[in-house]
PDB file of C-alpha atoms in Angstrom:
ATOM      1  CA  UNK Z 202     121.164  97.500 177.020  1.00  0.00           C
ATOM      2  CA  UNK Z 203     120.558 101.054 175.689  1.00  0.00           C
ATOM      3  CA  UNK Z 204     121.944 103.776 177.541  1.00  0.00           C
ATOM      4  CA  UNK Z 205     120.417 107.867 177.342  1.00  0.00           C
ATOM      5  CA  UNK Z 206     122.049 110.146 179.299  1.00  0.00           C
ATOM      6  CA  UNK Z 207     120.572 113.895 179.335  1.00  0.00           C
ATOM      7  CA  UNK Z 208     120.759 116.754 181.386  1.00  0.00           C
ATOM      8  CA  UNK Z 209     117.565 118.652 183.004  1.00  0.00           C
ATOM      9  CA  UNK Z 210     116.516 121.837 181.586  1.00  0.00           C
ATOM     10  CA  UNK Z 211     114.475 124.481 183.067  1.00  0.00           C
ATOM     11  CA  UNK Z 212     111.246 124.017 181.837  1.00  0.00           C
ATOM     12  CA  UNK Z 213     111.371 120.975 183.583  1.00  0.00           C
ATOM     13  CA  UNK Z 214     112.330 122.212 187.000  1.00  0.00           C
ATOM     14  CA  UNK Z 215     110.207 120.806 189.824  1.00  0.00           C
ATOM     15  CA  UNK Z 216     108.441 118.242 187.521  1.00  0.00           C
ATOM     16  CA  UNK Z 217     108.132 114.490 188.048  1.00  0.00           C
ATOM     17  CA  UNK Z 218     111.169 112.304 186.808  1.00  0.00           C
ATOM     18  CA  UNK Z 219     108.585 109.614 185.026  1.00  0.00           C
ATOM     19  CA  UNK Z 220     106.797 112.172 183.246  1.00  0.00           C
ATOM     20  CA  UNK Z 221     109.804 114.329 182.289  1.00  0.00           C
ATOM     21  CA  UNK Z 222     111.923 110.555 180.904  1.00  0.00           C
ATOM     22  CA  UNK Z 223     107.997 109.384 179.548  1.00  0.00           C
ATOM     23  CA  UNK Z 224     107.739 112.859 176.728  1.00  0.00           C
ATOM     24  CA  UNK Z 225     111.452 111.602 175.568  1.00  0.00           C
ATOM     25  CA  UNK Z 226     110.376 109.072 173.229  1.00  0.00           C
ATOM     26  CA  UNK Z 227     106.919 107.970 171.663  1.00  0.00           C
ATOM     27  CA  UNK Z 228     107.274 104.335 172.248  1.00  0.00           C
ATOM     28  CA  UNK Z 229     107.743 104.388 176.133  1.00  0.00           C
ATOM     29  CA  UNK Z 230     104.647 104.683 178.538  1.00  0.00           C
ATOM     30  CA  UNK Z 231     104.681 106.149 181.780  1.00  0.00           C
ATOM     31  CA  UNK Z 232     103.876 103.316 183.449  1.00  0.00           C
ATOM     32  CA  UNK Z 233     106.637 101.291 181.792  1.00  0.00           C
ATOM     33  CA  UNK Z 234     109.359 104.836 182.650  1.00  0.00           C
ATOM     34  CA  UNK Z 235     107.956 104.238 186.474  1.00  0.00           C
ATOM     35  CA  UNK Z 236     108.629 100.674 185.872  1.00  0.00           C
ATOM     36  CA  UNK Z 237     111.772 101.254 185.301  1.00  0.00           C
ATOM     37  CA  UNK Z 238     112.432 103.594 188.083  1.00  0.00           C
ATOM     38  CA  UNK Z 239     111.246 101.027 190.802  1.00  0.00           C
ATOM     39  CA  UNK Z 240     113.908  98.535 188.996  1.00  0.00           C
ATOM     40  CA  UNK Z 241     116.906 100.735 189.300  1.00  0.00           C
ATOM     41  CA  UNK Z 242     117.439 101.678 185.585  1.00  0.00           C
ATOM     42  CA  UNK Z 243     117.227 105.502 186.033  1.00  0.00           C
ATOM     43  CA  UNK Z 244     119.751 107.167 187.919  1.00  0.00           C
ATOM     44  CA  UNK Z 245     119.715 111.009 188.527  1.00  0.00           C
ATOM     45  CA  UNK Z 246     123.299 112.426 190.014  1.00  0.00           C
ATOM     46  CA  UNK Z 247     124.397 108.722 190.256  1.00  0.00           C
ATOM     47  CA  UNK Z 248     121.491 107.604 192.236  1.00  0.00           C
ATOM     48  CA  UNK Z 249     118.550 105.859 191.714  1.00  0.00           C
ATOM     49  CA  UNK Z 250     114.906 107.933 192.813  1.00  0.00           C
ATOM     50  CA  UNK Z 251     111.292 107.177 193.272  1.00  0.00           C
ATOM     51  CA  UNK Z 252     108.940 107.795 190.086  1.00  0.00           C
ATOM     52  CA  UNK Z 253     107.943 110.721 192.132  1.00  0.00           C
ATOM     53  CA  UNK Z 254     111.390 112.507 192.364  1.00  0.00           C
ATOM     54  CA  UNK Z 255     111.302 116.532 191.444  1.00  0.00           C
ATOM     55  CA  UNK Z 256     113.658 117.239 188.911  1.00  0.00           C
ATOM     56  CA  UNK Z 257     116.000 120.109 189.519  1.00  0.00           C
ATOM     57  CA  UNK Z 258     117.894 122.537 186.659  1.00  0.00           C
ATOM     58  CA  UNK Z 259     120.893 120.519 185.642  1.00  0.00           C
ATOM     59  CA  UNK Z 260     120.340 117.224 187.353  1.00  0.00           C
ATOM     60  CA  UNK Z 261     122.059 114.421 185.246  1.00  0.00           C
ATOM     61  CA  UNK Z 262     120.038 111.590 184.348  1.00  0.00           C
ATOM     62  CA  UNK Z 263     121.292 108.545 182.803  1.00  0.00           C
ATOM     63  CA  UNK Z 264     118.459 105.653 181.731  1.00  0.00           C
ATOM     64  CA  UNK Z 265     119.426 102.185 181.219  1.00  0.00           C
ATOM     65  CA  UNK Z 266     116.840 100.785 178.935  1.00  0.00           C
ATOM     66  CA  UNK Z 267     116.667  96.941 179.161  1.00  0.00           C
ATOM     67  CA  UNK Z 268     115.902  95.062 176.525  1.00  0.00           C
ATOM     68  CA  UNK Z 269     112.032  93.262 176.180  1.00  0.00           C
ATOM     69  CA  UNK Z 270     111.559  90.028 176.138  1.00  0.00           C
ATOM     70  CA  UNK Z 271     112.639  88.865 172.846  1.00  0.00           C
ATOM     71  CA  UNK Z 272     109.755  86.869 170.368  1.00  0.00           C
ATOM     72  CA  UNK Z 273     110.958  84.555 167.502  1.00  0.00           C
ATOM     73  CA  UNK Z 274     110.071  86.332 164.070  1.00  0.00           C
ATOM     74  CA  UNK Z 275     110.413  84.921 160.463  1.00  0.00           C
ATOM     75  CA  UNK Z 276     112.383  86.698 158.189  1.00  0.00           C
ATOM     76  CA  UNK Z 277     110.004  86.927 155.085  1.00  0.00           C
ATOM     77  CA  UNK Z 278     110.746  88.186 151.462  1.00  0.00           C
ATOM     78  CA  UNK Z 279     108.575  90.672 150.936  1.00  0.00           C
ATOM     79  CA  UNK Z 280     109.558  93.274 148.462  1.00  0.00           C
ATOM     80  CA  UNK Z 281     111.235  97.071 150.469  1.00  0.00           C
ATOM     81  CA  UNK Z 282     111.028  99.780 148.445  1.00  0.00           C
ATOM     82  CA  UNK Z 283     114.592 101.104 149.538  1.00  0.00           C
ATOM     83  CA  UNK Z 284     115.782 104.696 149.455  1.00  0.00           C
ATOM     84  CA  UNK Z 285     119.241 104.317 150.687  1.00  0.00           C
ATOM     85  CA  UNK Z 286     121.707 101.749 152.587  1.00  0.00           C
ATOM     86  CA  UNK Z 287     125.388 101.293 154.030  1.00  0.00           C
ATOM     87  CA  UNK Z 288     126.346  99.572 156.832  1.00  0.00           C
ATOM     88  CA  UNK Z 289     124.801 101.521 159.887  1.00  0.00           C
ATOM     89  CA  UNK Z 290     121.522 102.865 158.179  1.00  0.00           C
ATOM     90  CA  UNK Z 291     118.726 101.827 155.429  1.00  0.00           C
ATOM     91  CA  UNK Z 292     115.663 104.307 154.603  1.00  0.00           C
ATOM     92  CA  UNK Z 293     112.646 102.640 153.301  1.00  0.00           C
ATOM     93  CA  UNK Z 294     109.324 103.725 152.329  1.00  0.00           C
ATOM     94  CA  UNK Z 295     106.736 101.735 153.673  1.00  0.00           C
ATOM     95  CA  UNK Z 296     103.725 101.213 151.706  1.00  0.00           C
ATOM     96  CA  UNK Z 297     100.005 102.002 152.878  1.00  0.00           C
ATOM     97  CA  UNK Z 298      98.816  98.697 154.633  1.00  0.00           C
ATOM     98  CA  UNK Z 299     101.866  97.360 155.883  1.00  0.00           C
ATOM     99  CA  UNK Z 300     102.069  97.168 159.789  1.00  0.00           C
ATOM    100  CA  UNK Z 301     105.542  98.151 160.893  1.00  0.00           C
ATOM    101  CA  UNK Z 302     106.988  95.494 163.852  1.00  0.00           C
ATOM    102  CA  UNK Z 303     104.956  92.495 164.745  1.00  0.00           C
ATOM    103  CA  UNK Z 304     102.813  92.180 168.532  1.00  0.00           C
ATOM    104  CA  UNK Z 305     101.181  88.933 169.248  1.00  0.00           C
ATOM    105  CA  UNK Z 306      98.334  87.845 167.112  1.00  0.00           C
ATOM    106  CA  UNK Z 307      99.870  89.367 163.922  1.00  0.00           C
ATOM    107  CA  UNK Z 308     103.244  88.108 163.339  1.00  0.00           C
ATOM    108  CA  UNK Z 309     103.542  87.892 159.688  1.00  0.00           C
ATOM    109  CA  UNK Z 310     103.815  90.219 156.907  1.00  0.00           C
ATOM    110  CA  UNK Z 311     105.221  93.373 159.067  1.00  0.00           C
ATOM    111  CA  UNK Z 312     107.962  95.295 158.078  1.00  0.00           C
ATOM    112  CA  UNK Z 313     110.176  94.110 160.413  1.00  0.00           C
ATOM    113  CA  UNK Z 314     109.429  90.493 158.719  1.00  0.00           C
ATOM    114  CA  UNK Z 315     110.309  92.103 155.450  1.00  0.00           C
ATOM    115  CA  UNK Z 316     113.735  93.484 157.016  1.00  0.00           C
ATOM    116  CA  UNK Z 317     114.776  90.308 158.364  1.00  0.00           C
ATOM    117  CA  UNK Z 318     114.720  88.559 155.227  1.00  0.00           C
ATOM    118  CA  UNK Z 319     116.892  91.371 153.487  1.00  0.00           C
ATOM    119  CA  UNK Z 320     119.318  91.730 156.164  1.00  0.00           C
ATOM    120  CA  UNK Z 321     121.090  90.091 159.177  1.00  0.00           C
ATOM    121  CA  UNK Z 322     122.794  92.999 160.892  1.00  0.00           C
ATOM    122  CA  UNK Z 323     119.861  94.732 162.513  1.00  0.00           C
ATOM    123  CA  UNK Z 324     120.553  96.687 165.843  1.00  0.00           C
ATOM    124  CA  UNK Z 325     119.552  94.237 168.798  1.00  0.00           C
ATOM    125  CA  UNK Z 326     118.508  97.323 170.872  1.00  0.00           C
ATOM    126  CA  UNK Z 327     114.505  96.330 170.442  1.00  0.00           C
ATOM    127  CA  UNK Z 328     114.638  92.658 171.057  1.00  0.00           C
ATOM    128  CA  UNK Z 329     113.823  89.844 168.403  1.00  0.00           C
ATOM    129  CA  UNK Z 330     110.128  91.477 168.274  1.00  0.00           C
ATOM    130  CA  UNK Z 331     111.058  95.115 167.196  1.00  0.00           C
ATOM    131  CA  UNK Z 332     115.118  95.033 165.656  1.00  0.00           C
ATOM    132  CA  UNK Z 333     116.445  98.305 163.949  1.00  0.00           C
ATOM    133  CA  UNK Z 334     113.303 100.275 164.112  1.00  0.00           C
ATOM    134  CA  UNK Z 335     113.599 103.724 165.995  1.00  0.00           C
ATOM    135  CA  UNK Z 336     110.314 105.401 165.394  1.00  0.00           C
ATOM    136  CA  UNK Z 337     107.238 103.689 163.478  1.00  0.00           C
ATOM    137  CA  UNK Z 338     104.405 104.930 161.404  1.00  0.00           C
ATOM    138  CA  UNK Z 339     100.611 103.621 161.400  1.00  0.00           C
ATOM    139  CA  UNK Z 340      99.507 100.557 159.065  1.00  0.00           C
ATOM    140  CA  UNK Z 341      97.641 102.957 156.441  1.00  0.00           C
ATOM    141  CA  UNK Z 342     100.198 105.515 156.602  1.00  0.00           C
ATOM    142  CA  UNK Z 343     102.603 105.244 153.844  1.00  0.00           C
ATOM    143  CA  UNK Z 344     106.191 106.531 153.603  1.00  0.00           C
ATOM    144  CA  UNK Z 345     109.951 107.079 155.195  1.00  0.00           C
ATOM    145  CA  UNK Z 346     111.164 105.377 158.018  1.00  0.00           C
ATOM    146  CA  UNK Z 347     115.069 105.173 159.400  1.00  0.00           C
ATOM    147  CA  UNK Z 348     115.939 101.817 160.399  1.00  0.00           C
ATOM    148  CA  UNK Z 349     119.314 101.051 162.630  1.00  0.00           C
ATOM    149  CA  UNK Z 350     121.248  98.698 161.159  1.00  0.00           C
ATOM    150  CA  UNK Z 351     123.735  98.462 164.738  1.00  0.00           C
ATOM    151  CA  UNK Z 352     123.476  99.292 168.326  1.00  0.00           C
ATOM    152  CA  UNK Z 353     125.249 102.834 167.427  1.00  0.00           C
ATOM    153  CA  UNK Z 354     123.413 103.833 165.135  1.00  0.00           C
ATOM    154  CA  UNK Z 355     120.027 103.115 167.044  1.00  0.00           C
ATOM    155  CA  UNK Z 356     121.482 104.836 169.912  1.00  0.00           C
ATOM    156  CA  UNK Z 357     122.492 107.922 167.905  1.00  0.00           C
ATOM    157  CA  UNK Z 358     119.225 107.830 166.127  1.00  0.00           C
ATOM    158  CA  UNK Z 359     117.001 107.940 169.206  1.00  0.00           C
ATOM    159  CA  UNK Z 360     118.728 110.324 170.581  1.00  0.00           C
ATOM    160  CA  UNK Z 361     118.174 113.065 167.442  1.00  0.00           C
ATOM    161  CA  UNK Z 362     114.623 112.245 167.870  1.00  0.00           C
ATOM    162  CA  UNK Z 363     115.123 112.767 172.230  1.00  0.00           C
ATOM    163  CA  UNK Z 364     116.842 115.992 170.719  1.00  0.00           C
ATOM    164  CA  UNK Z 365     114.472 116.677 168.175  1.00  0.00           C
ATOM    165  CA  UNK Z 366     116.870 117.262 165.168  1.00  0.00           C
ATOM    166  CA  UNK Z 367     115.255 114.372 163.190  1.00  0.00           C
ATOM    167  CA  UNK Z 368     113.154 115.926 160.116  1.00  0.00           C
ATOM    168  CA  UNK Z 369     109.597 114.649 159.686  1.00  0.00           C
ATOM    169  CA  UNK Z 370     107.109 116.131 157.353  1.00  0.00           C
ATOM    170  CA  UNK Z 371     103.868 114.721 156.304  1.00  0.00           C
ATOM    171  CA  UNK Z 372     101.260 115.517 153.709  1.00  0.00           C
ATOM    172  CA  UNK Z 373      97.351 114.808 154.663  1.00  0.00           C
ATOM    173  CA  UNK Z 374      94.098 115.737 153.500  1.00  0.00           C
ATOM    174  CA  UNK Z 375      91.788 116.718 156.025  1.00  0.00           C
ATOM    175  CA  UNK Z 376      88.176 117.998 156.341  1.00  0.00           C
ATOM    176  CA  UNK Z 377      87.285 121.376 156.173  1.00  0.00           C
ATOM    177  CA  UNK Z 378      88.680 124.312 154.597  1.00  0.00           C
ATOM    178  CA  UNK Z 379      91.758 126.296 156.848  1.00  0.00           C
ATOM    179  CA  UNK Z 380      91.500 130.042 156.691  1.00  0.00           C
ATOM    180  CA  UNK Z 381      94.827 130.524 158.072  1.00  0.00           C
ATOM    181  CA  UNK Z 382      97.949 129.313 155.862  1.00  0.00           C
ATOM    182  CA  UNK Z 383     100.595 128.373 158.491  1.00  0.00           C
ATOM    183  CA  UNK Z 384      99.800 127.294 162.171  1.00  0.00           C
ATOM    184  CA  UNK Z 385     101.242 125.479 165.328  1.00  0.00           C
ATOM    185  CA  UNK Z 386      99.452 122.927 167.663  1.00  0.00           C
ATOM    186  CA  UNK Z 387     101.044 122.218 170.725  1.00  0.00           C
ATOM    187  CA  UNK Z 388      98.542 120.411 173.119  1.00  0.00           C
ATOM    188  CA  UNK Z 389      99.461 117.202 175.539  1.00  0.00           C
ATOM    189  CA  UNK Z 390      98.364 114.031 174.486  1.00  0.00           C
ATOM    190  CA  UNK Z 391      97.439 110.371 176.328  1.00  0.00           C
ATOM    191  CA  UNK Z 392      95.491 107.725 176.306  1.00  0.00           C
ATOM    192  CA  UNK Z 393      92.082 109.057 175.805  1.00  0.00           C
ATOM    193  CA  UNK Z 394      90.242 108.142 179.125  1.00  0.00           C
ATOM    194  CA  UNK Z 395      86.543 107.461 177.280  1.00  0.00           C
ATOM    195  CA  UNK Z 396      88.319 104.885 174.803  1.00  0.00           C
ATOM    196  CA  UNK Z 397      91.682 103.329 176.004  1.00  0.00           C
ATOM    197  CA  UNK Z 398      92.404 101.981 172.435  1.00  0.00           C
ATOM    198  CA  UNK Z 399      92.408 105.355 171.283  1.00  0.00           C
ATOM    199  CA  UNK Z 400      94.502 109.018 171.891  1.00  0.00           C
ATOM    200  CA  UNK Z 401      93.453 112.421 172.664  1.00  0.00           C
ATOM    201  CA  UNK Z 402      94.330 115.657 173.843  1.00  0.00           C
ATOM    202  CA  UNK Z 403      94.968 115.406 177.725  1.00  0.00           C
ATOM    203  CA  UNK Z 404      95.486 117.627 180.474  1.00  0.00           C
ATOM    204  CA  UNK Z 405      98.337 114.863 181.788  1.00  0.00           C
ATOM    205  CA  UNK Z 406      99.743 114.203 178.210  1.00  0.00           C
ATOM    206  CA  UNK Z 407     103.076 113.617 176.981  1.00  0.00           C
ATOM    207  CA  UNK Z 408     104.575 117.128 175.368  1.00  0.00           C
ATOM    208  CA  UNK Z 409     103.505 117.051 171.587  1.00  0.00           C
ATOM    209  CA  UNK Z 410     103.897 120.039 168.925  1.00  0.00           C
ATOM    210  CA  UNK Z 411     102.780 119.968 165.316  1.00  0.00           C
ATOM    211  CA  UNK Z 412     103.535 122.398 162.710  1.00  0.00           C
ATOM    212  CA  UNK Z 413     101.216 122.652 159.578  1.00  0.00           C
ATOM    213  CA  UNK Z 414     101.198 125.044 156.506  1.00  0.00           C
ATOM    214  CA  UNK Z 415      98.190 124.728 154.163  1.00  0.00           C
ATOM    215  CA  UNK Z 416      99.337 123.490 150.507  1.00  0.00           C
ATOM    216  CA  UNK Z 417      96.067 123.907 148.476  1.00  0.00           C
ATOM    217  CA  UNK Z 418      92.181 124.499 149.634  1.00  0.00           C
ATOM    218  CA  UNK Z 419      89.094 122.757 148.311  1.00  0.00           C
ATOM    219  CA  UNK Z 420      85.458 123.075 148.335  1.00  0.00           C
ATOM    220  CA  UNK Z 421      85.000 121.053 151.495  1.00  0.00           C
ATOM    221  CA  UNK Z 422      88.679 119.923 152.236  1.00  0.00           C
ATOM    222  CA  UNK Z 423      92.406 121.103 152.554  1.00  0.00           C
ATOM    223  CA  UNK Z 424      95.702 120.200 151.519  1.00  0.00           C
ATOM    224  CA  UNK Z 425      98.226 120.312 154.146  1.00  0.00           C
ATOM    225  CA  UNK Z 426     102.087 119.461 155.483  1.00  0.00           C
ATOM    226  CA  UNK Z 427     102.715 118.974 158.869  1.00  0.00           C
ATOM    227  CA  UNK Z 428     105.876 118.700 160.733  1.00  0.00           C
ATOM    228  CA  UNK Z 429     106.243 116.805 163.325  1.00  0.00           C
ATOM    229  CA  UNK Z 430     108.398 118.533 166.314  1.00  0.00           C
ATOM    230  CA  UNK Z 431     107.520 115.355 168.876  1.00  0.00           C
ATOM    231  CA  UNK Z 432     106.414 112.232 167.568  1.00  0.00           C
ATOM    232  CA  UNK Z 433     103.300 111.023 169.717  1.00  0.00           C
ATOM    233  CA  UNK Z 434     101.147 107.673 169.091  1.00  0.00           C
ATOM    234  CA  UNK Z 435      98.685 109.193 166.386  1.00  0.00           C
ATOM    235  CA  UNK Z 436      99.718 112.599 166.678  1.00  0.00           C
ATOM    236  CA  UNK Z 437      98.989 114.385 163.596  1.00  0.00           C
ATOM    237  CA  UNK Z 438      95.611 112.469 163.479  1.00  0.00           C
ATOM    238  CA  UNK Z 439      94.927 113.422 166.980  1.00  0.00           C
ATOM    239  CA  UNK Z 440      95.863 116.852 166.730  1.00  0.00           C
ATOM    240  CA  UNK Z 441      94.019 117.760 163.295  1.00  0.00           C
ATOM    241  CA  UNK Z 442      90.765 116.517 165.265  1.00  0.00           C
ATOM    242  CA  UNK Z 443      91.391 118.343 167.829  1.00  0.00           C
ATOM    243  CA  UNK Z 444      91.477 122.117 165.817  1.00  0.00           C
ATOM    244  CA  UNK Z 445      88.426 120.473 164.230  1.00  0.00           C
ATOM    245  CA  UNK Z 446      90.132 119.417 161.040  1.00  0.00           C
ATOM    246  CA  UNK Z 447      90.412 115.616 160.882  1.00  0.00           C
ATOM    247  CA  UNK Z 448      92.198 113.471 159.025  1.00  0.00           C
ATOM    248  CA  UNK Z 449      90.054 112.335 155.391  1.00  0.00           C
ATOM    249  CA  UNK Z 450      89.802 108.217 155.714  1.00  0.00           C
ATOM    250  CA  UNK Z 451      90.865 108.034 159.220  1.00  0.00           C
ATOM    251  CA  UNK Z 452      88.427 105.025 160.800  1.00  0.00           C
ATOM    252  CA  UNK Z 453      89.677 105.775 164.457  1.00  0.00           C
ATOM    253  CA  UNK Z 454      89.513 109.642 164.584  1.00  0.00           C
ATOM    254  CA  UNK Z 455      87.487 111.049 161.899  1.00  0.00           C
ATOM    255  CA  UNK Z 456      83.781 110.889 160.079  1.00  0.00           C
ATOM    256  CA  UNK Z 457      83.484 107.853 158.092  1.00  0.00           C
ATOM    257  CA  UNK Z 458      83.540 106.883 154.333  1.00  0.00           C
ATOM    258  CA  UNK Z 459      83.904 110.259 152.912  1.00  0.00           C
ATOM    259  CA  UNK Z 460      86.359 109.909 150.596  1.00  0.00           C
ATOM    260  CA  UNK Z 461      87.424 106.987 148.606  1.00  0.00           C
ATOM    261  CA  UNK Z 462      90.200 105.887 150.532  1.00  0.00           C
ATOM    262  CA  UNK Z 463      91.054 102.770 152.888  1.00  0.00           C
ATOM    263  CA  UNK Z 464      92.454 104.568 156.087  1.00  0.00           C
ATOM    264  CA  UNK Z 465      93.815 108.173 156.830  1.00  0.00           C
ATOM    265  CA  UNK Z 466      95.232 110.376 153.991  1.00  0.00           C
ATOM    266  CA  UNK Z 467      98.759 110.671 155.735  1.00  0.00           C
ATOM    267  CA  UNK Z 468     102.105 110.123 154.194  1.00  0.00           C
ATOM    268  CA  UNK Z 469     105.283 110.500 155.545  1.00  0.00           C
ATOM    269  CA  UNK Z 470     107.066 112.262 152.553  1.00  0.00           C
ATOM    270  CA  UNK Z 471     110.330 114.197 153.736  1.00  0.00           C
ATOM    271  CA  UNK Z 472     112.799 112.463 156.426  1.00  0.00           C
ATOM    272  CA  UNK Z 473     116.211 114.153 157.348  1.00  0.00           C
ATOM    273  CA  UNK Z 474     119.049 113.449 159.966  1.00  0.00           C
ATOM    274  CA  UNK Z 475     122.650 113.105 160.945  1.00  0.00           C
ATOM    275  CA  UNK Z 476     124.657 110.274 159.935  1.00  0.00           C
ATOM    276  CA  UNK Z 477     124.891 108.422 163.029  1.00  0.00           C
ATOM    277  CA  UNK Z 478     129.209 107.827 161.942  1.00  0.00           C
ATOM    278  CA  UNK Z 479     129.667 110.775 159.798  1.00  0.00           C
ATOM    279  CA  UNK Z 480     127.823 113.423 161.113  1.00  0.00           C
ATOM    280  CA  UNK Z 481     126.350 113.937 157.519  1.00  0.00           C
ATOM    281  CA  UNK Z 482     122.974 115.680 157.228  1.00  0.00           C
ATOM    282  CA  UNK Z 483     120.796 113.433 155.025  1.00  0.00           C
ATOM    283  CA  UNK Z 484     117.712 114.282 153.624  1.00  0.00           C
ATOM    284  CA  UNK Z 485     115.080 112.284 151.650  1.00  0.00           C
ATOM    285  CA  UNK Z 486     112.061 112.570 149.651  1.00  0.00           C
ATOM    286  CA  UNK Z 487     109.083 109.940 148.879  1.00  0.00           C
ATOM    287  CA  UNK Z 488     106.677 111.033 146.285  1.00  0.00           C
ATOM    288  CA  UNK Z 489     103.059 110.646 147.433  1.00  0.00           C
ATOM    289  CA  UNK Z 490     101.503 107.301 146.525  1.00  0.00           C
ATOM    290  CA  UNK Z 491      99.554 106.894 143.320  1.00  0.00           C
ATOM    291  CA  UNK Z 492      95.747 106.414 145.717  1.00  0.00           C
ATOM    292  CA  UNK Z 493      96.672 109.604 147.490  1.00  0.00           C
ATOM    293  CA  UNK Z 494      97.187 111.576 144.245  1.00  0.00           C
ATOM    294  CA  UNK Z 495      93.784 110.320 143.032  1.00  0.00           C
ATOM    295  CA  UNK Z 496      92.177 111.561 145.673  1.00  0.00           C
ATOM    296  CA  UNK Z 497      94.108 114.907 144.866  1.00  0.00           C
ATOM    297  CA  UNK Z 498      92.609 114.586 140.941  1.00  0.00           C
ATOM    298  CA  UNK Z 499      89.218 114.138 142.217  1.00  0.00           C
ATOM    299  CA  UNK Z 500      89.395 117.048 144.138  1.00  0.00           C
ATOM    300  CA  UNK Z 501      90.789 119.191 142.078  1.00  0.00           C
ATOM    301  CA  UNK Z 502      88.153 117.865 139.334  1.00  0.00           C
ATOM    302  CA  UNK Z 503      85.090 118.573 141.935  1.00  0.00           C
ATOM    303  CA  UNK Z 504      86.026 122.389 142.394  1.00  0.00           C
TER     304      UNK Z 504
END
């Protein structure tokens, strides 16, 4: 069982202890943080509260995450394109395509299959369904991801991303040209309440800030990095809709078939963090993939 401890801060003074524990992490729901209140695994000043408790400036929180209910998985030997190892961390880039942990109904050919088969010391933190991973990317979005190889590490892990000292920057293409060479979206998002497969900006949304700098314009698109200060479900797809830029290729959020491209231009190209033993700042770099530099080419050519 996975213990967070943190400390309330005064932005979140007076706001509700599920929503404040929900914006911590991008894989917990609100409804699963409330679940967990009503079971005793949050305690604020040693006590456990009601969802609906009021956080006050320096309350101490400590959250006991138990541990889902495990699923068997096949370890499968399906080729990782590995950017560094030792015995508490590995860095991988994932390829466009590849769906990171299993869910029922597609079991095979994930990531985390991939990662079984090339090595038994994964942290246990997840379960048998999800084991080392600490933060995910979507099917058609290529690039670096940290996996925990032991409980320490994913615990140390999580909590640079609670603390947001992890280092994520993307590269997309999106429609329309950006006037404006740097920029900062910081809008809520949730589940969007007119399609609950799908996210949007919400009044009631989880905290989520992206950072974006244009690289290079086009005649009807733009070049950009984006770095993530949260990490929200679909985030940097969400919010480029929202400023009315959307993602090129993106089936879910943006128009369809424009480029040639199966899924949204993203790719997760720079990840950086503390050595969960050492203290070391790493830092690493994944070129972007050969169909996303096409797409670059054809641009360029089309000017």
């Amino acid at each position: 069982m996975e213990q967070i401890q943190l400390t309330i801060e005064e932005q979140h003074d007076g706001e509700r202890i599920d929503k404040v524990i929900a914006e911590l992490n991008e894989q917990w729901s609100r409804s699963q943080v409330q679940q967990w209140l009503k079971e005793g695994h949050v305690l604020v000043n040693g006590k456990a509260v009601k969802p609906n408790y009021k956080c006050h400036v320096d309350d101490e929180v400590v959250i006991s995450i138990p541990s889902p209910e495990p699923l068997d998985v096949a370890p499968e030997p399906i080729p990782l394109d590995i950017y560094y190892e030792d015995a508490d961390v590995l860095v991988v880039n994932k390829p466009r395509g590849m769906v990171v942990h299993p869910a029922p109904g597609h079991m095979h050919g994930t990531l985390v299959n991939a990662l079984l088969a090339h090595c038994q010391d994964l942290s246990g933190i997840n379960g048998v369904l999800r084991p080392g991973i600490v933060h995910r990317i979507d099917k058609d979005t290529s690039g670096l991801l940290m996996i925990a190889k032991n409980d320490l590490a994913h615990e140390s892990l999580v909590n640079q991303l609670v603390n947001k000292t992890v280092t994520r920057k993307y590269v997309a293409i999106v429609h329309g040209v950006i006037p404006h060479d740097y920029g900062t979206i910081d809008a809520p998002i949730g589940r969007d309440p007119r399609d609950r497969q799908s996210m949007a900006v919400v009044e009631n949304g989880k905290e989520a800030v992206t950072h974006f700098r244009v690289l290079e314009r086009f005649e009807h698109y733009t070049f950009v990095e984006c770095q993530l200060e949260t990490g929200r479900t679909h985030q940097i797809r969400v919010h480029m809709k929202y400023i009315g830029y959307p993602l090129a290729g993106d089936p879910k959020y943006g128009p369809r078939k424009t480029l040639p491209i199966d899924g949204q231009a993203l790719h997760a190209g720079v990840l950086g963090f503390q050595h969960p033993r050492t203290g070391e700042y790493f830092q690493f770099e994944a070129p972007i993939p050969h169909e996303f530099e096409r797409l670059l080419d054809m641009l360029r050519n089309n000017r």
